[in-house]
Every structure is written in structure tokens, then in C-alpha cells.
Amino acid sequence: MTFADNILSVRGLSKDFVLHTIDGRRVEALRGVDLDILPGEHVALAGSSGAGKSSLLKCIYRTYEPSAGSVVLRLRSGSRIDLTLLSDQEMSYLRGRDIGYVSQFLRAEPRRGPLDIVARAGVSRGMDRNTARDAAAVSLKRLNIDEKLWDVHASVLSGGEKQRINLAAGTISSPQLLLLDEPVSALDPANREAALDLIGDLATQGVAVLAVFHDVEAMERLASRIVLMRDGRVESSGEPSSMLEILTQGARR
């Protein structure tokens, strides 16, 4: 792997939080993380709660402002840009076009229905409105969202329905880089299967995926590489077969 091949190159990424409401103590969430991801590669982040997995995703997406380090993204044009140096406005533009983020929770404007939410995500990635609505319909059907719910305010839907809408919005008109934070945690077996199939198809489209899963079966099925984090650092990284053995042994102790 060379730097020129990577969609994402993270170097020395650190994140500190100051607990102002307690006594001003400083907590280190990330401590000098290095990570590279290739096009079409699915990297799964593993580790116990508090290891820094979600903080890493949020620093890449700039929901959190990194304390130090660089996050270099290769754009569709082939040029590279350090996300840590961008203004909020510049970062907002890239979130629409080049970076997707799917969390456990749906964050959408009030009184928007699923079709509108997903179609708007497509428009933000450069699709025209009609094409975006058609693509949104395909995604919602694939993820088993009943057509009767497409114009219902998303706030009244179930947690599993909201999670699938989030996934549809994050994957429409595939981004360069997709960040997934427990995207199937609220899904029943049938809908989980549909979601995992959709995520698995992204590799054939050249999308680089960085995902947090606590589900070993999902990591085994989707990941091309597993990165184990501990105390805000990357402890080890490798092929799923060897890494899952390490994770299984650790869980038994």
C-alpha cells in the first residue's frame, strides 16, 4: 500500500476532552492514531467501550475537532485535502459529496418523510432531483421500508426504521468514504440481513468503509481488515480470521 493508493490517511490523530463540569480534568479519547484505507476496503474497528472507536469516526467527520494530527482524504478529482484544516463550511460541502456517515440515530429536519430525507442526501451528492427520488425509492424498498411510510414524518417511526433510513441516506450515490457507527444495532434478523447486503455491495463500487461493529458475525462477513483499538490507540490490525481469534480469546478471559 502506498500513500497514493489511499482514500483516507490518518496520521497522529489525537483528541482530548476537558471535563469543565467536574474539575477541569483532561481526558484523552485518541492518542496518536495512524490509519490508512484503500478504495473498496472495509475496515472494521473493534475494541471495548471507551477504546476510541466512535471518537475516531467523529474526528474524521469533524463532528469532533481533533486536538492534533492530520486526516487526508482523496477527493473524486484525485486531489488530496487535510480535513483538519478545513472551515466548517468547506467541511459541510465535503460531507454532502464525498463523505457519508451513518450513526445509530436518525438526525433529520422535523416533518420530513423517509423519501424526502433520502432523496435530499442524493441531491447533496450531485444527483438531480428526479434521479435522487428514484434512487431513494430503490434504497427504501431494498431496506424493507413500507411504501406507506415514505411520506410519514420520520420522528414517529421506530428505531429500526430510522436506522434503515439513515443507512439509505448514507449510501445513496455512494460517497468516496463511508463511516458507519453501529448501523444495524436496532434491526431484527430479516432487516439486518438486508442492511448487511447493502453495505457489502459497497466494496464493488470502490467505496472505502470504516465501520464500528460490536457484532463479530458482521465483522467476519464484511470486513477486509479489522483494527483493534485500546485506550485511544491502534493496538493491532490484520486479516479478519486472525483478528477475530484474538477478539474471541480476549472475550473469554
Coordinates of C-alpha atoms in Angstrom, one line a residue:
M1 CA 0.0 0.0 0.0
T2 CA 1.3 3.4 -0.9
F3 CA 0.0 6.9 0.2
A4 CA -1.1 7.5 -3.4
D5 CA -3.4 4.5 -3.3
N6 CA -5.3 5.5 -0.1
I7 CA -8.7 7.1 0.0
L8 CA -8.0 8.1 3.7
S9 CA -4.7 8.6 5.5
V10 CA -4.9 9.4 9.2
R11 CA -1.6 10.4 11.0
G12 CA -1.0 11.1 14.6
L13 CA -4.7 11.8 15.3
S14 CA -5.4 12.8 18.9
K15 CA -8.4 14.1 20.7
D16 CA -8.6 15.5 24.3
F17 CA -11.8 16.5 26.2
V18 CA -11.8 18.9 29.1
L19 CA -14.4 18.0 31.8
H20 CA -15.4 21.5 32.7
T21 CA -18.4 20.4 34.7
I22 CA -16.3 18.3 37.1
D23 CA -12.9 19.7 37.9
G24 CA -11.4 20.7 34.5
R25 CA -9.6 17.4 34.2
R26 CA -8.4 16.4 30.7
V27 CA -9.4 13.0 29.2
E28 CA -7.6 11.6 26.2
A29 CA -10.0 9.9 23.8
L30 CA -7.5 9.4 20.9
R31 CA -3.7 9.1 21.3
G32 CA -1.8 9.4 18.1
V33 CA -3.9 7.2 15.8
D34 CA -2.4 6.2 12.3
L35 CA -4.7 4.5 9.8
D36 CA -4.9 4.1 6.0
I37 CA -7.9 2.9 3.9
L38 CA -7.9 1.8 0.3
P39 CA -10.8 2.1 -2.2
G40 CA -13.2 -0.8 -1.8
E41 CA -11.7 -1.7 1.5
H42 CA -13.9 -2.4 4.5
V43 CA -12.1 -1.7 7.8
A44 CA -13.9 -2.7 11.0
L45 CA -13.0 -1.0 14.3
A46 CA -13.1 -3.4 17.2
G47 CA -12.4 -2.9 20.9
S48 CA -14.2 -2.4 24.2
S49 CA -16.4 0.6 25.1
G50 CA -14.3 3.7 25.5
A51 CA -11.5 2.4 23.3
G52 CA -11.9 5.4 21.0
K53 CA -13.8 3.9 18.0
S54 CA -16.7 6.3 17.8
S55 CA -14.4 9.2 18.6
L56 CA -12.2 8.3 15.7
L57 CA -15.2 8.3 13.3
K58 CA -16.4 11.7 14.7
C59 CA -12.9 13.3 14.4
I60 CA -12.7 12.1 10.7
Y61 CA -16.2 13.5 10.0
R62 CA -15.3 16.6 12.1
T63 CA -18.2 16.3 14.5
Y64 CA -15.3 16.5 17.0
E65 CA -12.4 18.9 16.4
P66 CA -9.2 16.9 16.5
S67 CA -6.6 18.1 19.1
A68 CA -3.7 17.1 16.8
G69 CA -2.8 15.2 13.7
S70 CA -4.0 15.0 10.1
V71 CA -6.8 13.4 8.2
V72 CA -6.1 13.4 4.5
L73 CA -8.9 12.5 2.1
R74 CA -8.5 11.8 -1.6
L75 CA -11.3 13.5 -3.5
R76 CA -13.1 12.3 -6.6
S77 CA -10.8 14.7 -8.6
G78 CA -7.8 12.9 -7.4
S79 CA -6.6 15.8 -5.3
R80 CA -6.0 15.4 -1.5
I81 CA -7.1 17.6 1.3
D82 CA -6.5 17.6 5.0
L83 CA -9.9 17.7 6.7
T84 CA -8.5 19.1 9.9
L85 CA -7.6 22.3 8.1
L86 CA -11.0 23.0 6.5
S87 CA -13.5 25.6 7.6
D88 CA -16.9 24.4 8.9
Q89 CA -18.4 25.5 5.6
E90 CA -15.9 23.6 3.5
M91 CA -16.3 20.5 5.6
S92 CA -20.1 20.7 5.3
Y93 CA -19.7 20.7 1.5
L94 CA -17.5 17.6 1.6
R95 CA -19.9 15.8 3.9
G96 CA -22.6 16.2 1.3
R97 CA -20.5 14.9 -1.6
D98 CA -17.5 12.8 -0.6
I99 CA -18.1 11.5 2.9
G100 CA -21.1 9.6 4.3
Y101 CA -21.8 9.0 7.9
V102 CA -24.4 6.5 9.3
S103 CA -24.9 6.5 13.0
Q104 CA -27.3 4.6 15.2
F105 CA -29.6 7.6 15.4
L106 CA -31.5 9.5 12.7
R107 CA -30.8 13.2 12.6
A108 CA -33.2 14.9 10.2
E109 CA -35.2 18.0 9.9
P110 CA -38.7 17.8 11.5
R111 CA -41.7 16.9 9.4
R112 CA -39.6 15.2 6.7
G113 CA -40.6 11.8 5.4
P114 CA -38.2 9.0 4.5
L115 CA -38.4 9.5 0.8
D116 CA -37.6 13.2 1.1
I117 CA -34.7 12.6 3.6
V118 CA -33.0 10.1 1.4
A119 CA -33.6 12.0 -1.9
R120 CA -32.1 15.2 -0.3
A121 CA -29.0 13.2 0.5
G122 CA -28.7 12.2 -3.1
V123 CA -29.2 15.8 -4.3
S124 CA -26.4 16.9 -2.0
R125 CA -24.1 14.4 -3.7
G126 CA -24.8 15.9 -7.1
M127 CA -27.9 13.9 -8.4
D128 CA -30.7 15.8 -10.0
R129 CA -34.0 15.8 -8.0
N130 CA -35.9 13.2 -10.1
T131 CA -32.9 10.8 -10.2
A132 CA -32.4 11.2 -6.5
R133 CA -36.1 10.4 -5.7
D134 CA -35.9 7.3 -8.0
A135 CA -32.7 6.1 -6.3
A136 CA -34.2 6.9 -2.8
A137 CA -37.2 4.7 -3.7
V138 CA -34.9 1.8 -4.7
S139 CA -32.9 2.1 -1.4
L140 CA -36.0 2.3 0.8
K141 CA -37.5 -0.8 -0.9
R142 CA -34.3 -2.7 -0.6
L143 CA -34.2 -1.9 3.1
N144 CA -37.8 -3.0 3.6
I145 CA -39.3 0.4 4.4
D146 CA -43.0 0.1 3.7
E147 CA -44.1 2.5 0.9
K148 CA -47.0 3.6 3.1
L149 CA -44.4 5.2 5.4
W150 CA -42.4 7.1 2.8
D151 CA -44.2 10.4 3.4
V152 CA -44.8 9.9 7.2
H153 CA -42.8 12.2 9.5
A154 CA -39.7 10.2 10.4
S155 CA -39.9 11.3 14.0
V156 CA -42.8 8.9 14.6
L157 CA -41.1 5.8 13.1
S158 CA -39.5 3.0 15.1
G159 CA -35.8 2.9 16.0
G160 CA -35.2 0.2 13.4
E161 CA -37.0 2.1 10.7
K162 CA -35.0 5.2 11.4
Q163 CA -31.8 3.3 11.3
R164 CA -32.6 1.9 7.9
I165 CA -33.5 5.4 6.6
N166 CA -30.1 6.6 7.9
L167 CA -28.4 3.8 6.0
A168 CA -30.3 4.6 2.8
A169 CA -29.4 8.3 3.0
G170 CA -25.7 7.4 3.7
T171 CA -25.3 5.1 0.8
I172 CA -27.3 6.8 -2.0
S173 CA -25.0 7.9 -4.8
S174 CA -22.1 6.2 -3.0
P175 CA -19.5 8.6 -1.4
Q176 CA -15.7 8.2 -1.5
L177 CA -15.6 7.3 2.2
L178 CA -18.5 5.9 4.3
L179 CA -18.3 6.0 8.1
L180 CA -20.6 3.5 9.9
D181 CA -21.2 3.7 13.7
E182 CA -23.3 0.6 14.7
P183 CA -25.6 0.9 11.7
V184 CA -27.6 -2.3 12.4
S185 CA -27.8 -2.4 16.2
A186 CA -31.6 -1.9 16.3
L187 CA -32.6 -4.2 13.4
D188 CA -34.4 -7.6 13.6
P189 CA -32.7 -10.5 11.7
A190 CA -34.5 -10.0 8.4
N191 CA -33.9 -6.3 8.2
R192 CA -30.3 -6.7 9.5
E193 CA -29.7 -9.1 6.6
A194 CA -30.9 -6.6 4.0
A195 CA -28.8 -3.9 5.6
L196 CA -25.6 -6.0 5.6
D197 CA -26.2 -7.0 2.0
L198 CA -26.4 -3.3 1.1
I199 CA -23.2 -2.5 3.0
G200 CA -21.4 -5.5 1.4
D201 CA -22.2 -4.2 -2.1
L202 CA -20.3 -1.0 -1.5
A203 CA -16.9 -2.7 -1.9
T204 CA -17.7 -3.5 -5.6
Q205 CA -18.4 0.3 -6.1
G206 CA -15.0 1.2 -4.7
V207 CA -16.3 2.8 -1.6
A208 CA -13.9 2.9 1.4
V209 CA -15.8 1.9 4.5
L210 CA -14.7 2.5 8.1
A211 CA -17.2 0.8 10.5
V212 CA -17.8 0.2 14.2
F213 CA -19.5 -3.1 14.8
H214 CA -19.8 -5.0 18.1
D215 CA -21.2 -7.9 16.1
V216 CA -18.5 -10.4 15.4
E217 CA -20.6 -12.1 12.7
A218 CA -21.0 -8.8 10.9
M219 CA -17.2 -8.1 11.0
E220 CA -16.5 -11.6 9.8
R221 CA -18.9 -11.2 6.9
L222 CA -18.0 -7.7 5.8
A223 CA -14.5 -6.7 6.9
S224 CA -11.4 -7.0 4.7
R225 CA -9.4 -5.8 7.7
I226 CA -10.0 -5.4 11.4
V227 CA -8.3 -2.8 13.5
L228 CA -8.3 -3.4 17.3
M229 CA -8.3 -0.2 19.4
R230 CA -7.5 0.1 23.1
D231 CA -7.2 3.3 25.3
G232 CA -7.4 5.6 22.3
R233 CA -4.6 3.8 20.3
V234 CA -4.5 1.3 17.5
E235 CA -3.2 -1.9 19.3
S236 CA -3.1 -4.2 16.3
S237 CA -4.5 -4.7 12.8
G238 CA -4.8 -7.7 10.4
E239 CA -6.9 -10.1 8.4
P240 CA -10.3 -10.9 9.9
S241 CA -9.5 -14.6 10.6
S242 CA -6.5 -13.8 12.8
M243 CA -8.0 -10.7 14.4
L244 CA -11.3 -12.4 15.3
E245 CA -9.4 -15.2 17.0
I246 CA -7.7 -12.5 19.2
L247 CA -11.0 -10.9 19.9
T248 CA -12.6 -14.2 20.8
Q249 CA -9.8 -15.2 23.1
G250 CA -9.9 -11.7 24.8
A251 CA -13.7 -12.1 25.4
R252 CA -13.1 -15.4 27.2
R253 CA -10.6 -14.0 29.7

